[in-house]
Tab-separated table of C-alpha atoms in Angstrom:
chain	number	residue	atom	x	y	z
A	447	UNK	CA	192.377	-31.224	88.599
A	448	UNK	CA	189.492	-29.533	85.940
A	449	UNK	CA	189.390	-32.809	84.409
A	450	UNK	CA	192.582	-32.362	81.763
A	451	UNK	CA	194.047	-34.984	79.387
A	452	UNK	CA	196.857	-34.940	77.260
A	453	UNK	CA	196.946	-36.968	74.251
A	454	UNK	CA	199.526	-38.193	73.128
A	455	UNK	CA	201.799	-38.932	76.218
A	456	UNK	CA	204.755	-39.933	74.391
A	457	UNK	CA	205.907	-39.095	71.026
A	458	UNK	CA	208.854	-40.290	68.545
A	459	UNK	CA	208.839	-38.452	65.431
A	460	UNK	CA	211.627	-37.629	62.743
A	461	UNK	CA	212.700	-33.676	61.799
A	462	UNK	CA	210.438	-32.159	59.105
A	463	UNK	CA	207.041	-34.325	60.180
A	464	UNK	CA	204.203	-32.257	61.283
A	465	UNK	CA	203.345	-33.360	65.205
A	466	UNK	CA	199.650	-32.140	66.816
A	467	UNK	CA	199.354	-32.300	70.517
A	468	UNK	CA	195.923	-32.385	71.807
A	469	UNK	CA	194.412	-30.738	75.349
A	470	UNK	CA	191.348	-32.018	76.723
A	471	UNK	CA	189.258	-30.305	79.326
A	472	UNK	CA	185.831	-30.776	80.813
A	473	UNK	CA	185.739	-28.229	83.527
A	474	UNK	CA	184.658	-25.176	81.072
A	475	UNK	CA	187.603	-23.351	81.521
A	476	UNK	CA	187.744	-20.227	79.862
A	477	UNK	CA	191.771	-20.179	79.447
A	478	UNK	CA	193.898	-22.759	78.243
A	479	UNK	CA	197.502	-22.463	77.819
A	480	UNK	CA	200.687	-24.461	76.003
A	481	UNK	CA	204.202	-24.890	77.626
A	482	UNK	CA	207.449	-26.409	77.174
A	483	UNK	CA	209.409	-26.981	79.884
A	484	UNK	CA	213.615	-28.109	79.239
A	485	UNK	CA	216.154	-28.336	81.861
A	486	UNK	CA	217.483	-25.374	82.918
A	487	UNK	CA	214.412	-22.987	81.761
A	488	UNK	CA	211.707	-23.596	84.148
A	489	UNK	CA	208.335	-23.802	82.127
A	490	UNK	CA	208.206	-21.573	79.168
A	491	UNK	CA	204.837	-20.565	77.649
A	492	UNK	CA	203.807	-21.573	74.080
A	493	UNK	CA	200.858	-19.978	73.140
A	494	UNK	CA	197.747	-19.516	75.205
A	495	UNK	CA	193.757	-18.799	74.750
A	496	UNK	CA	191.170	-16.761	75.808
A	497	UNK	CA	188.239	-17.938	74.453
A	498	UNK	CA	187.205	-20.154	70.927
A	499	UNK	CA	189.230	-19.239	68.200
A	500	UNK	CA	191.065	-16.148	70.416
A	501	UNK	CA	194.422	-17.143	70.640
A	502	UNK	CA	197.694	-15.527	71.386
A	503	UNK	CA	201.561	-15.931	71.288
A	504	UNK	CA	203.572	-16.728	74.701
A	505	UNK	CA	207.519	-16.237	75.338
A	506	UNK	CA	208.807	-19.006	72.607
A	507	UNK	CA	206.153	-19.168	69.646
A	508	UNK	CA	208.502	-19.644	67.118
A	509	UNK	CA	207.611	-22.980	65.261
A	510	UNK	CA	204.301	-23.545	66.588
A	511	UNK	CA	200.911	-23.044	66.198
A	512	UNK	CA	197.338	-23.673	68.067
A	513	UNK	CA	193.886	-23.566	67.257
A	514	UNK	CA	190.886	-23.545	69.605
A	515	UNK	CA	187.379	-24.486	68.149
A	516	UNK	CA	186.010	-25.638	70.919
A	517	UNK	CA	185.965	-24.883	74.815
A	518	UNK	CA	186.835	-28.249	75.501
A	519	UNK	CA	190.247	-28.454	73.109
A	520	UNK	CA	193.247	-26.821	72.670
A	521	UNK	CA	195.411	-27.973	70.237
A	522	UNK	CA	199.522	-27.643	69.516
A	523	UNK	CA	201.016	-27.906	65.910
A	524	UNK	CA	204.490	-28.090	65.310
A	525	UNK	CA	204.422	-27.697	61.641
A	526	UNK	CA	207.763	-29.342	60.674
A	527	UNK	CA	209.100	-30.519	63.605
A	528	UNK	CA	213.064	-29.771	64.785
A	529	UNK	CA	215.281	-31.809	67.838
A	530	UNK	CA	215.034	-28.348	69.298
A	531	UNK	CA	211.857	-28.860	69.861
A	532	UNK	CA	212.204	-32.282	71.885
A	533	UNK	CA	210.386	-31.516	75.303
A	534	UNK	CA	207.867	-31.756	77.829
A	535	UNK	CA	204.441	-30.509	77.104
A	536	UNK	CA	202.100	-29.317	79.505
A	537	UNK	CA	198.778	-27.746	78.925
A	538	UNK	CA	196.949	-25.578	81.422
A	539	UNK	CA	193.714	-24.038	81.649
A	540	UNK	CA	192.456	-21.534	84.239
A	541	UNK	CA	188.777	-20.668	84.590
A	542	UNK	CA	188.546	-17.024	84.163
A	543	UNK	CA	190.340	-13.579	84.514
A	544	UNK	CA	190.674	-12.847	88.078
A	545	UNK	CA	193.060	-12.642	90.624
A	546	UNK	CA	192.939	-15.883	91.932
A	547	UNK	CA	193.979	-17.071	88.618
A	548	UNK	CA	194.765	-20.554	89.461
A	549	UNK	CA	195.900	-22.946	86.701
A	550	UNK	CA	195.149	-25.942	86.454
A	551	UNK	CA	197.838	-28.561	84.359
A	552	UNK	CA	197.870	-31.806	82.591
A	553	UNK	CA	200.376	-34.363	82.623
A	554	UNK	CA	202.399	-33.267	80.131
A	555	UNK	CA	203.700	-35.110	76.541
A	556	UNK	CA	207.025	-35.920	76.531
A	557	UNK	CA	207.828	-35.588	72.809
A	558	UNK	CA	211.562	-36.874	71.472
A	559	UNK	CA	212.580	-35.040	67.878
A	560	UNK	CA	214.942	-37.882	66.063
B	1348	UNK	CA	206.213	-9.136	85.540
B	1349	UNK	CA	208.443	-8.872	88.041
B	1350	UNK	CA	211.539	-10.848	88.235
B	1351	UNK	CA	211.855	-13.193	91.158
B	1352	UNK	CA	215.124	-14.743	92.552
B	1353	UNK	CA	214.794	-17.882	94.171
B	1354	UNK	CA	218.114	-20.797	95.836
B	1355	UNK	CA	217.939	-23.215	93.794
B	1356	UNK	CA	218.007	-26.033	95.824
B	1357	UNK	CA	217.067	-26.502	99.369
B	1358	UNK	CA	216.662	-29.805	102.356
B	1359	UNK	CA	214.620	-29.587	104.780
B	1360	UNK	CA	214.165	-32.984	107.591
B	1361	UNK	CA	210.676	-34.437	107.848
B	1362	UNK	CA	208.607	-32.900	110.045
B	1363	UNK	CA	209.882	-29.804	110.164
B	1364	UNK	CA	208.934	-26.628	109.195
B	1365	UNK	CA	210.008	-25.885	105.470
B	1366	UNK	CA	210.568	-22.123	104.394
B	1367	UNK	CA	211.410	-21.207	101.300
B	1368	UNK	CA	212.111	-17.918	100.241
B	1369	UNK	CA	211.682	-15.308	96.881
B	1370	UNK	CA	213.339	-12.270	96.258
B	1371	UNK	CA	211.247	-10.111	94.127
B	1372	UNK	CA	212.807	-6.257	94.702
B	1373	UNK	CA	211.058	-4.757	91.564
B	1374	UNK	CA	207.201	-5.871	92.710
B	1375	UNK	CA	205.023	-3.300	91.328
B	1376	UNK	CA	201.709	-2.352	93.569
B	1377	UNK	CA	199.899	-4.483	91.393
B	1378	UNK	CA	201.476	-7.516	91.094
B	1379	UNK	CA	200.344	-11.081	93.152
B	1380	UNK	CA	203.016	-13.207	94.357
B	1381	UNK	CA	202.021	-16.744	93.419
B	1382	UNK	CA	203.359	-20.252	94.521
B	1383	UNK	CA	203.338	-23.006	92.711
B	1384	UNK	CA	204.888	-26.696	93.044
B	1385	UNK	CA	206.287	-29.364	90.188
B	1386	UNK	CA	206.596	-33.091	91.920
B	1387	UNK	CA	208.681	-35.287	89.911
B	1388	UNK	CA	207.118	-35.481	86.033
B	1389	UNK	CA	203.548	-34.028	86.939
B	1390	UNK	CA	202.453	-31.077	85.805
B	1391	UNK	CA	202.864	-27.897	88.354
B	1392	UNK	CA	200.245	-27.617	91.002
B	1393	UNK	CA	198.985	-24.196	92.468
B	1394	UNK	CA	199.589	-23.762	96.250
B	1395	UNK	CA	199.254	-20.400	97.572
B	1396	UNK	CA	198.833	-16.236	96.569
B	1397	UNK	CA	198.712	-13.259	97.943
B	1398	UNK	CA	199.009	-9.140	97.295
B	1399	UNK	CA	200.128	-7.950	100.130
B	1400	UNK	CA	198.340	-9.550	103.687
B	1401	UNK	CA	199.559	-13.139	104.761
B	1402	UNK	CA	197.865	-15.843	103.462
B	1403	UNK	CA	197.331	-19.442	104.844
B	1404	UNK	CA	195.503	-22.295	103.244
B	1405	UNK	CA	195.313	-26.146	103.986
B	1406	UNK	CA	198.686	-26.518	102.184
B	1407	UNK	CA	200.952	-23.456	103.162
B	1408	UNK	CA	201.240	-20.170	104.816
B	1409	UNK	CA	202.644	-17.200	102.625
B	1410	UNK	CA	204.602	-14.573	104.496
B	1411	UNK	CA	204.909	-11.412	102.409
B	1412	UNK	CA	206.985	-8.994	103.895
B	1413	UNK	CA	205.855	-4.844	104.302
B	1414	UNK	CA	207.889	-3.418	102.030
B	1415	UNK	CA	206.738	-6.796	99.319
B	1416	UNK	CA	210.213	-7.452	98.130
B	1417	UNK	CA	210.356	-10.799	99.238
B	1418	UNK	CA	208.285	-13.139	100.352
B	1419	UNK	CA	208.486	-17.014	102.519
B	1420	UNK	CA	206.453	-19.749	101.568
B	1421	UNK	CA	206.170	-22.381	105.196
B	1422	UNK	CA	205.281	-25.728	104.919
B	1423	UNK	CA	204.062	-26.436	108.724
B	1424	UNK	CA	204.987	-29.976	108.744
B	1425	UNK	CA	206.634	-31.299	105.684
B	1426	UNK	CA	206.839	-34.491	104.538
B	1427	UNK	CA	208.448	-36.600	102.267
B	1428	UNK	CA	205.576	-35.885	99.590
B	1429	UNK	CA	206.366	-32.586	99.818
B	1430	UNK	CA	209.714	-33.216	97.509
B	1431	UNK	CA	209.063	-30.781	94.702
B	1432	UNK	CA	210.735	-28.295	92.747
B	1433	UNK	CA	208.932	-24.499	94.010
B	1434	UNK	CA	208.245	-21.715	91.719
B	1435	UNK	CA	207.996	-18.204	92.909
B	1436	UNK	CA	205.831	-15.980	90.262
B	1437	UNK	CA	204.868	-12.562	90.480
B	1438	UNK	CA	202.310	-11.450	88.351
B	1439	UNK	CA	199.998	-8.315	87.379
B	1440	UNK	CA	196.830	-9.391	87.098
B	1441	UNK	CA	195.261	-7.480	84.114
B	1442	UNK	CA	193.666	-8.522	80.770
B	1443	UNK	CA	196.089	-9.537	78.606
B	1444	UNK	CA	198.208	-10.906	80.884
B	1445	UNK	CA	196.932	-14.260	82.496
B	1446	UNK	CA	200.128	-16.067	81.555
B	1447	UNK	CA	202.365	-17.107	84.369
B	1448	UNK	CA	206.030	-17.212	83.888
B	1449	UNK	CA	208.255	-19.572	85.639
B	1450	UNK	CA	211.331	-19.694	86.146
B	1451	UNK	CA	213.955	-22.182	87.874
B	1452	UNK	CA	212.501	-22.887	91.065
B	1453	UNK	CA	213.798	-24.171	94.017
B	1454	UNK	CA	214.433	-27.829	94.641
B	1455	UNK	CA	213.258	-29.354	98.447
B	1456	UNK	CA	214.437	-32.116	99.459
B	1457	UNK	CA	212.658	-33.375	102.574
B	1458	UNK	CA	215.296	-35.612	104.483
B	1459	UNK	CA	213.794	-38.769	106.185
């Protein structure tokens, strides 16, 4: 599905490290999107993008950042990482603004805050 | 968006038809109801949309009822593959607001 990696797929890190997730995709999507998904909440969006370096914030920002500077990538930053930010991380990308919408996900990171 | 309400967990035997339902009272004109699936650990995968009209595709049919406060998603035939949790989203499609929100879901279980 639109050709999209996730890298890394498992992360260990310790509170206060800085942790960048990377999303890959090679379908020349226009939209790409971050979410966290934690039992009991469903999927919960991050932080998506409309375009390079046209970025925005989704339902639970706080903590983390992206950057786009290419089509292709779409990266997450958790600046100083927290345990309440252990989780599963799925990227998404959709190809345009339309009605038919349809995203597109990876296979997540599962990334464990010690 | 809209909010939807969704059970949160439903069985269904193999073979049989699977329906699976979504309350969404406050729909606005506007807004799509979208379906989308999560098998175990994969990331979701889109299955079905629709404004108002039924809709059927190779996967599912989507039932929307007149008044478009709740809507049925059928799986014709299900099988045990089709174990997932389902998400019912209702969306306004407008720029600015591409971003799907999930929510729960509902967990089938397709009984052997």
């Amino acid at each position: 599905d639109a050709g999209i990696t996730q890298s890394p797929r498992h992360k260990v890190t310790e509170t206060g490290t800085p942790v960048t997730l990377r999303c890959h995709q090679t379908e020349n999507h226009r939209y790409m999107y971050w979410y966290r998904q934690d039992p009991g909440h469903g999927l919960r969006l991050i932080h998506y993008s409309y375009g390079v370096k046209d970025t925005d914030k989704g339902e639970v920002s706080d903590g983390y950042s992206v950057s786009r500077s290419k089509t292709e990538d779409f990266l997450l930053t958790l600046e100083s990482a927290t345990s309440s930010q252990t989780s599963v991380y799925f990227c998404a990308t959709a190809k345009s603004f339309s009605s038919y919408n349809e995203q597109f996900f990876g296979p997540g990171t599962r990334l464990t805050v010690l | 968006d809209a909010k939807t309400t969704q059970p949160p967990s439903m069985d269904c035997a193999e073979g049989r038809a699977a329906n699976l339902p979504c309350n969404h009272s406050t729909i606005s004109g506007n807004e799509y109801v979208y379906w989308y699936r999560q098998i175990h650990s994969q990331g979701p995968q889109y299955i079905i949309h629709g404004l108002k009209n039924n809709e059927t595709n190779e996967m599912a049919s989507l039932i929307i009822t007149e008044d478009r406060k709740s809507s049925t998603l059928i799986l014709p035939h299900a099988t045990l593959r089709d174990t997932a949790v389902y998400y019912c989203i209702v969306r306004v499609t407008n720029f600015g607001n591409e971003k799907l929100t999930f929510g729960t879901g509902t967990r089938l279980t397709i009984i052997p």
